PDB file of C-alpha atoms in Angstrom:
ATOM      1  CA  MET L   1       3.468 -26.384  19.535  1.00 94.00           C
ATOM      2  CA  LYS L   2       2.306 -28.762  16.802  1.00 94.00           C
ATOM      3  CA  GLU L   3      -1.320 -28.236  17.772  1.00 96.00           C
ATOM      4  CA  LEU L   4      -0.872 -24.451  17.831  1.00 97.00           C
ATOM      5  CA  LEU L   5       0.784 -24.411  14.394  1.00 96.00           C
ATOM      6  CA  HIS L   6      -2.003 -26.647  13.082  1.00 96.00           C
ATOM      7  CA  ASN L   7      -4.618 -24.228  14.460  1.00 96.00           C
ATOM      8  CA  ILE L   8      -2.808 -21.314  12.813  1.00 95.00           C
ATOM      9  CA  SER L   9      -2.713 -23.195   9.490  1.00 94.00           C
ATOM     10  CA  GLN L  10      -6.511 -23.539   9.689  1.00 95.00           C
ATOM     11  CA  CYS L  11      -7.141 -19.891  10.624  1.00 95.00           C
ATOM     12  CA  THR L  12      -9.786 -18.002   8.617  1.00 94.00           C
ATOM     13  CA  ILE L  13     -10.264 -15.024  10.967  1.00 93.00           C
ATOM     14  CA  CYS L  14      -9.862 -12.424   8.192  1.00 93.00           C
ATOM     15  CA  LYS L  15     -10.911 -14.560   5.223  1.00 92.00           C
ATOM     16  CA  SER L  16     -13.304 -11.931   3.830  1.00 93.00           C
ATOM     17  CA  HIS L  17     -10.413  -9.435   3.487  1.00 93.00           C
ATOM     18  CA  LEU L  18      -7.987 -11.708   1.638  1.00 90.00           C
ATOM     19  CA  PRO L  19      -8.020 -11.492  -2.174  1.00 92.00           C
ATOM     20  CA  LEU L  20      -6.312 -14.898  -2.584  1.00 92.00           C
ATOM     21  CA  GLY L  21      -7.999 -16.506   0.412  1.00 92.00           C
ATOM     22  CA  PRO L  22      -6.353 -17.686   3.616  1.00 94.00           C
ATOM     23  CA  ARG L  23      -3.043 -19.531   3.538  1.00 94.00           C
ATOM     24  CA  PRO L  24      -1.291 -18.815   6.839  1.00 95.00           C
ATOM     25  CA  VAL L  25       2.488 -19.050   6.666  1.00 94.00           C
ATOM     26  CA  ALA L  26       4.418 -19.399   9.938  1.00 95.00           C
ATOM     27  CA  THR L  27       7.081 -21.753  11.276  1.00 96.00           C
ATOM     28  CA  ALA L  28       8.273 -22.344  14.825  1.00 98.00           C
ATOM     29  CA  HIS L  29       9.734 -24.973  17.118  1.00 98.00           C
ATOM     30  CA  ILE L  30       9.794 -25.278  20.890  1.00 98.00           C
ATOM     31  CA  ASN L  31      13.622 -24.967  20.636  1.00 98.00           C
ATOM     32  CA  SER L  32      13.707 -21.945  18.275  1.00 98.00           C
ATOM     33  CA  LYS L  33      16.515 -19.574  19.264  1.00 98.00           C
ATOM     34  CA  ILE L  34      15.684 -16.599  17.030  1.00 98.00           C
ATOM     35  CA  ILE L  35      12.298 -15.282  15.972  1.00 98.00           C
ATOM     36  CA  ILE L  36      11.906 -13.336  12.755  1.00 98.00           C
ATOM     37  CA  ILE L  37       8.845 -11.106  12.793  1.00 98.00           C
ATOM     38  CA  GLY L  38       8.206  -9.570   9.396  1.00 96.00           C
ATOM     39  CA  GLN L  39       5.179  -8.113   7.662  1.00 94.00           C
ATOM     40  CA  ALA L  40       3.098 -10.626   5.676  1.00 93.00           C
ATOM     41  CA  PRO L  41       3.711 -13.110   2.880  1.00 91.00           C
ATOM     42  CA  GLY L  42       3.802 -11.847  -0.690  1.00 88.00           C
ATOM     43  CA  THR L  43       2.196 -13.643  -3.636  1.00 88.00           C
ATOM     44  CA  LYS L  44       5.203 -15.934  -4.241  1.00 89.00           C
ATOM     45  CA  VAL L  45       5.208 -17.078  -0.613  1.00 88.00           C
ATOM     46  CA  HIS L  46       1.419 -17.426  -0.702  1.00 86.00           C
ATOM     47  CA  GLU L  47       1.850 -19.785  -3.665  1.00 90.00           C
ATOM     48  CA  SER L  48       4.703 -21.859  -2.238  1.00 90.00           C
ATOM     49  CA  GLY L  49       3.744 -21.768   1.445  1.00 87.00           C
ATOM     50  CA  ILE L  50       7.454 -21.335   2.256  1.00 91.00           C
ATOM     51  CA  PRO L  51       8.275 -18.203   4.281  1.00 94.00           C
ATOM     52  CA  TRP L  52      10.724 -15.739   2.728  1.00 95.00           C
ATOM     53  CA  ASP L  53      10.804 -17.800  -0.491  1.00 92.00           C
ATOM     54  CA  ASP L  54      11.387 -14.736  -2.667  1.00 92.00           C
ATOM     55  CA  GLN L  55      13.877 -11.939  -3.422  1.00 93.00           C
ATOM     56  CA  SER L  56      13.281 -10.387   0.004  1.00 93.00           C
ATOM     57  CA  GLY L  57      14.202 -13.712   1.585  1.00 95.00           C
ATOM     58  CA  LYS L  58      17.430 -13.946  -0.400  1.00 96.00           C
ATOM     59  CA  LYS L  59      18.455 -10.483   0.789  1.00 97.00           C
ATOM     60  CA  LEU L  60      17.447 -11.319   4.380  1.00 97.00           C
ATOM     61  CA  ARG L  61      19.575 -14.478   4.369  1.00 98.00           C
ATOM     62  CA  GLN L  62      22.490 -12.387   3.038  1.00 97.00           C
ATOM     63  CA  TRP L  63      22.046  -9.880   5.853  1.00 98.00           C
ATOM     64  CA  LEU L  64      21.912 -12.695   8.412  1.00 98.00           C
ATOM     65  CA  ASN L  65      24.823 -14.507   6.705  1.00 98.00           C
ATOM     66  CA  VAL L  66      23.086 -17.871   6.933  1.00 98.00           C
ATOM     67  CA  THR L  67      22.525 -20.706   4.489  1.00 97.00           C
ATOM     68  CA  ASP L  68      19.064 -21.801   3.399  1.00 97.00           C
ATOM     69  CA  GLU L  69      19.528 -24.890   5.584  1.00 97.00           C
ATOM     70  CA  GLN L  70      20.323 -22.784   8.664  1.00 98.00           C
ATOM     71  CA  PHE L  71      17.497 -20.353   7.919  1.00 98.00           C
ATOM     72  CA  TYR L  72      14.810 -22.992   7.458  1.00 97.00           C
ATOM     73  CA  ASN L  73      15.926 -25.022  10.479  1.00 98.00           C
ATOM     74  CA  THR L  74      13.111 -24.135  12.889  1.00 97.00           C
ATOM     75  CA  GLU L  75      15.368 -24.836  15.883  1.00 98.00           C
ATOM     76  CA  ASN L  76      17.398 -21.835  14.660  1.00 98.00           C
ATOM     77  CA  PHE L  77      14.658 -19.544  13.347  1.00 98.00           C
ATOM     78  CA  ALA L  78      10.946 -19.266  14.009  1.00 98.00           C
ATOM     79  CA  ILE L  79       9.257 -17.190  11.312  1.00 97.00           C
ATOM     80  CA  ILE L  80       6.180 -15.373  12.535  1.00 97.00           C
ATOM     81  CA  PRO L  81       4.857 -12.538  10.372  1.00 97.00           C
ATOM     82  CA  MET L  82       2.612  -9.761  11.656  1.00 97.00           C
ATOM     83  CA  GLY L  83       0.001 -11.036   9.196  1.00 96.00           C
ATOM     84  CA  PHE L  84       0.133 -14.730   8.287  1.00 95.00           C
ATOM     85  CA  CYS L  85      -1.632 -14.432   4.915  1.00 95.00           C
ATOM     86  CA  TYR L  86      -1.091 -12.380   1.761  1.00 94.00           C
ATOM     87  CA  PRO L  87      -3.059  -9.150   2.400  1.00 93.00           C
ATOM     88  CA  GLY L  88      -3.476  -7.980  -1.197  1.00 90.00           C
ATOM     89  CA  LYS L  89      -1.976  -5.335  -3.457  1.00 91.00           C
ATOM     90  CA  GLY L  90      -1.819  -1.638  -2.607  1.00 84.00           C
ATOM     91  CA  LYS L  91      -0.752   1.438  -4.594  1.00 82.00           C
ATOM     92  CA  THR L  92       2.968   1.133  -3.820  1.00 77.00           C
ATOM     93  CA  GLY L  93       3.269  -2.546  -2.935  1.00 79.00           C
ATOM     94  CA  ASP L  94       1.413  -5.048  -0.812  1.00 85.00           C
ATOM     95  CA  LEU L  95      -1.218  -3.863   1.643  1.00 88.00           C
ATOM     96  CA  PRO L  96      -0.309  -3.736   5.347  1.00 91.00           C
ATOM     97  CA  PRO L  97      -0.506  -6.994   7.289  1.00 94.00           C
ATOM     98  CA  ARG L  98      -3.993  -7.804   8.552  1.00 93.00           C
ATOM     99  CA  PRO L  99      -4.341  -6.523  12.136  1.00 93.00           C
ATOM    100  CA  GLU L 100      -6.067  -9.664  13.436  1.00 95.00           C
ATOM    101  CA  CYS L 101      -3.110 -12.091  13.330  1.00 94.00           C
ATOM    102  CA  ALA L 102      -0.615 -10.730  15.844  1.00 96.00           C
ATOM    103  CA  PRO L 103      -3.104 -10.255  18.717  1.00 96.00           C
ATOM    104  CA  GLN L 104      -4.682 -13.633  17.943  1.00 96.00           C
ATOM    105  CA  TRP L 105      -1.533 -15.777  17.709  1.00 97.00           C
ATOM    106  CA  HIS L 106       1.761 -14.111  18.663  1.00 97.00           C
ATOM    107  CA  GLU L 107       1.542 -14.331  22.443  1.00 97.00           C
ATOM    108  CA  ALA L 108       0.624 -18.027  22.296  1.00 97.00           C
ATOM    109  CA  LEU L 109       3.529 -18.742  19.932  1.00 97.00           C
ATOM    110  CA  LEU L 110       6.100 -16.769  21.907  1.00 97.00           C
ATOM    111  CA  GLY L 111       4.939 -18.477  25.087  1.00 97.00           C
ATOM    112  CA  LYS L 112       5.864 -21.878  23.649  1.00 97.00           C
ATOM    113  CA  MET L 113       9.467 -20.914  22.769  1.00 98.00           C
ATOM    114  CA  PRO L 114      11.426 -20.612  26.042  1.00 98.00           C
ATOM    115  CA  LYS L 115      14.877 -20.751  24.363  1.00 98.00           C
ATOM    116  CA  VAL L 116      14.506 -17.590  22.263  1.00 98.00           C
ATOM    117  CA  GLU L 117      17.565 -15.358  22.514  1.00 98.00           C
ATOM    118  CA  LEU L 118      16.710 -12.730  19.891  1.00 98.00           C
ATOM    119  CA  ILE L 119      13.670 -11.340  18.093  1.00 98.00           C
ATOM    120  CA  ILE L 120      14.395  -9.667  14.754  1.00 98.00           C
ATOM    121  CA  LEU L 121      11.757  -7.029  14.007  1.00 98.00           C
ATOM    122  CA  ILE L 122      11.550  -6.440  10.269  1.00 97.00           C
ATOM    123  CA  GLY L 123       9.877  -3.236   9.175  1.00 96.00           C
ATOM    124  CA  ALA L 124       7.764  -0.585  10.845  1.00 95.00           C
ATOM    125  CA  TYR L 125       4.696  -2.758  11.545  1.00 96.00           C
ATOM    126  CA  ALA L 126       6.624  -5.245  13.689  1.00 98.00           C
ATOM    127  CA  GLN L 127       8.686  -2.512  15.311  1.00 98.00           C
ATOM    128  CA  LYS L 128       5.677  -0.423  16.321  1.00 97.00           C
ATOM    129  CA  TYR L 129       3.783  -3.460  17.610  1.00 98.00           C
ATOM    130  CA  TYR L 130       6.626  -4.801  19.748  1.00 98.00           C
ATOM    131  CA  LEU L 131       8.580  -1.691  20.713  1.00 98.00           C
ATOM    132  CA  LYS L 132       5.429   0.378  21.305  1.00 97.00           C
ATOM    133  CA  ASP L 133       6.394   3.818  22.687  1.00 96.00           C
ATOM    134  CA  LYS L 134      10.095   2.886  22.594  1.00 97.00           C
ATOM    135  CA  ALA L 135      10.021   2.882  18.785  1.00 96.00           C
ATOM    136  CA  LYS L 136      11.437   6.086  17.371  1.00 97.00           C
ATOM    137  CA  ARG L 137       9.554   8.483  15.118  1.00 96.00           C
ATOM    138  CA  THR L 138      10.747   6.762  11.923  1.00 97.00           C
ATOM    139  CA  LEU L 139      11.992   3.327  10.913  1.00 96.00           C
ATOM    140  CA  THR L 140      15.370   4.888  10.057  1.00 97.00           C
ATOM    141  CA  GLU L 141      15.723   6.267  13.590  1.00 98.00           C
ATOM    142  CA  THR L 142      14.597   2.981  15.160  1.00 98.00           C
ATOM    143  CA  VAL L 143      17.077   0.934  13.092  1.00 98.00           C
ATOM    144  CA  GLY L 144      19.809   3.481  13.830  1.00 97.00           C
ATOM    145  CA  GLU L 145      19.202   3.008  17.556  1.00 97.00           C
ATOM    146  CA  TYR L 146      19.194  -0.803  17.331  1.00 98.00           C
ATOM    147  CA  LYS L 147      21.661  -1.161  20.236  1.00 97.00           C
ATOM    148  CA  SER L 148      19.139   0.324  22.650  1.00 97.00           C
ATOM    149  CA  TYR L 149      16.729  -2.588  21.965  1.00 98.00           C
ATOM    150  CA  LEU L 150      19.283  -5.341  22.546  1.00 97.00           C
ATOM    151  CA  PRO L 151      19.564  -7.991  23.842  1.00 97.00           C
ATOM    152  CA  LYS L 152      15.904  -8.881  23.169  1.00 97.00           C
ATOM    153  CA  TYR L 153      15.087  -7.107  19.900  1.00 98.00           C
ATOM    154  CA  PHE L 154      17.029  -6.234  16.749  1.00 98.00           C
ATOM    155  CA  PRO L 155      15.077  -3.882  14.429  1.00 98.00           C
ATOM    156  CA  ILE L 156      15.936  -3.876  10.730  1.00 98.00           C
ATOM    157  CA  PRO L 157      14.304  -2.535   7.553  1.00 97.00           C
ATOM    158  CA  HIS L 158      12.406  -4.828   5.232  1.00 95.00           C
ATOM    159  CA  PRO L 159      14.788  -6.471   2.720  1.00 95.00           C
ATOM    160  CA  SER L 160      12.321  -6.004  -0.158  1.00 91.00           C
ATOM    161  CA  PRO L 161      13.716  -4.882  -3.528  1.00 89.00           C
ATOM    162  CA  THR L 162      11.304  -1.924  -3.252  1.00 85.00           C
ATOM    163  CA  ASN L 163      13.402  -0.719  -0.288  1.00 89.00           C
ATOM    164  CA  ARG L 164      16.533  -0.358  -2.412  1.00 90.00           C
ATOM    165  CA  PHE L 165      16.117   3.434  -2.317  1.00 93.00           C
ATOM    166  CA  TRP L 166      16.131   3.401   1.479  1.00 95.00           C
ATOM    167  CA  ARG L 167      19.271   1.261   1.448  1.00 94.00           C
ATOM    168  CA  ALA L 168      20.933   3.588  -1.056  1.00 95.00           C
ATOM    169  CA  LYS L 169      20.133   6.610   1.171  1.00 97.00           C
ATOM    170  CA  ASN L 170      21.268   4.792   4.313  1.00 97.00           C
ATOM    171  CA  PRO L 171      24.486   2.913   3.438  1.00 97.00           C
ATOM    172  CA  TRP L 172      25.410   2.875   7.149  1.00 98.00           C
ATOM    173  CA  PHE L 173      22.872   0.077   7.642  1.00 98.00           C
ATOM    174  CA  GLU L 174      24.711  -2.486   5.509  1.00 96.00           C
ATOM    175  CA  GLU L 175      28.150  -1.123   6.461  1.00 97.00           C
ATOM    176  CA  LEU L 176      27.711  -0.909  10.240  1.00 97.00           C
ATOM    177  CA  VAL L 177      24.519  -2.611  11.411  1.00 98.00           C
ATOM    178  CA  VAL L 178      24.468  -5.763   9.254  1.00 98.00           C
ATOM    179  CA  PRO L 179      27.918  -6.934  10.501  1.00 98.00           C
ATOM    180  CA  GLN L 180      26.667  -6.561  14.092  1.00 98.00           C
ATOM    181  CA  LEU L 181      23.526  -8.523  13.239  1.00 98.00           C
ATOM    182  CA  GLN L 182      25.643 -11.258  11.617  1.00 98.00           C
ATOM    183  CA  LYS L 183      27.874 -11.524  14.708  1.00 98.00           C
ATOM    184  CA  LYS L 184      24.833 -11.864  16.942  1.00 98.00           C
ATOM    185  CA  ILE L 185      23.287 -14.544  14.704  1.00 98.00           C
ATOM    186  CA  GLN L 186      26.513 -16.577  14.497  1.00 97.00           C
ATOM    187  CA  TYR L 187      26.927 -16.428  18.264  1.00 97.00           C
ATOM    188  CA  ILE L 188      23.384 -17.703  18.843  1.00 97.00           C
ATOM    189  CA  ILE L 189      23.312 -20.498  16.257  1.00 94.00           C
TER     190      ILE L 189
END
């Protein structure tokens, strides 16, 4: 695992597409119990090198009902984004994760974590990649049908502040789904 994480940290596969250059951000341990698969680091995470070290991360930890210590304990959580580096700015937020990362690294990483009990799929990119034709037409439908993906996967929306409108339109997520997610997390860790 150490060698694999080192190789990921040295990755430059999409260097020419990255406005801030490569700085892969991923954490994992052979004993990780839960994998968080999100989109790609933002500028703050690119700077710090610490996954989910931003407002989205604060909201995610609230949803999971875990402390920073629990969250950053790699025996609890492996953090593997769809794109390991900051992809750049788009019209309405960051660009999509680079498509090279997941096919290059995910299978190797998942293969080294035999104790995983749950994979949290954050956002449409992760959900489409992992759920394939089982993903529903929209993220809202996929998240609403979360029970059908258990026990392996738990799809959730991205906790970004830019998604506050989605959360306002879909209060059922925080009222009904988040408590179920929290129960599952507490049971596992």
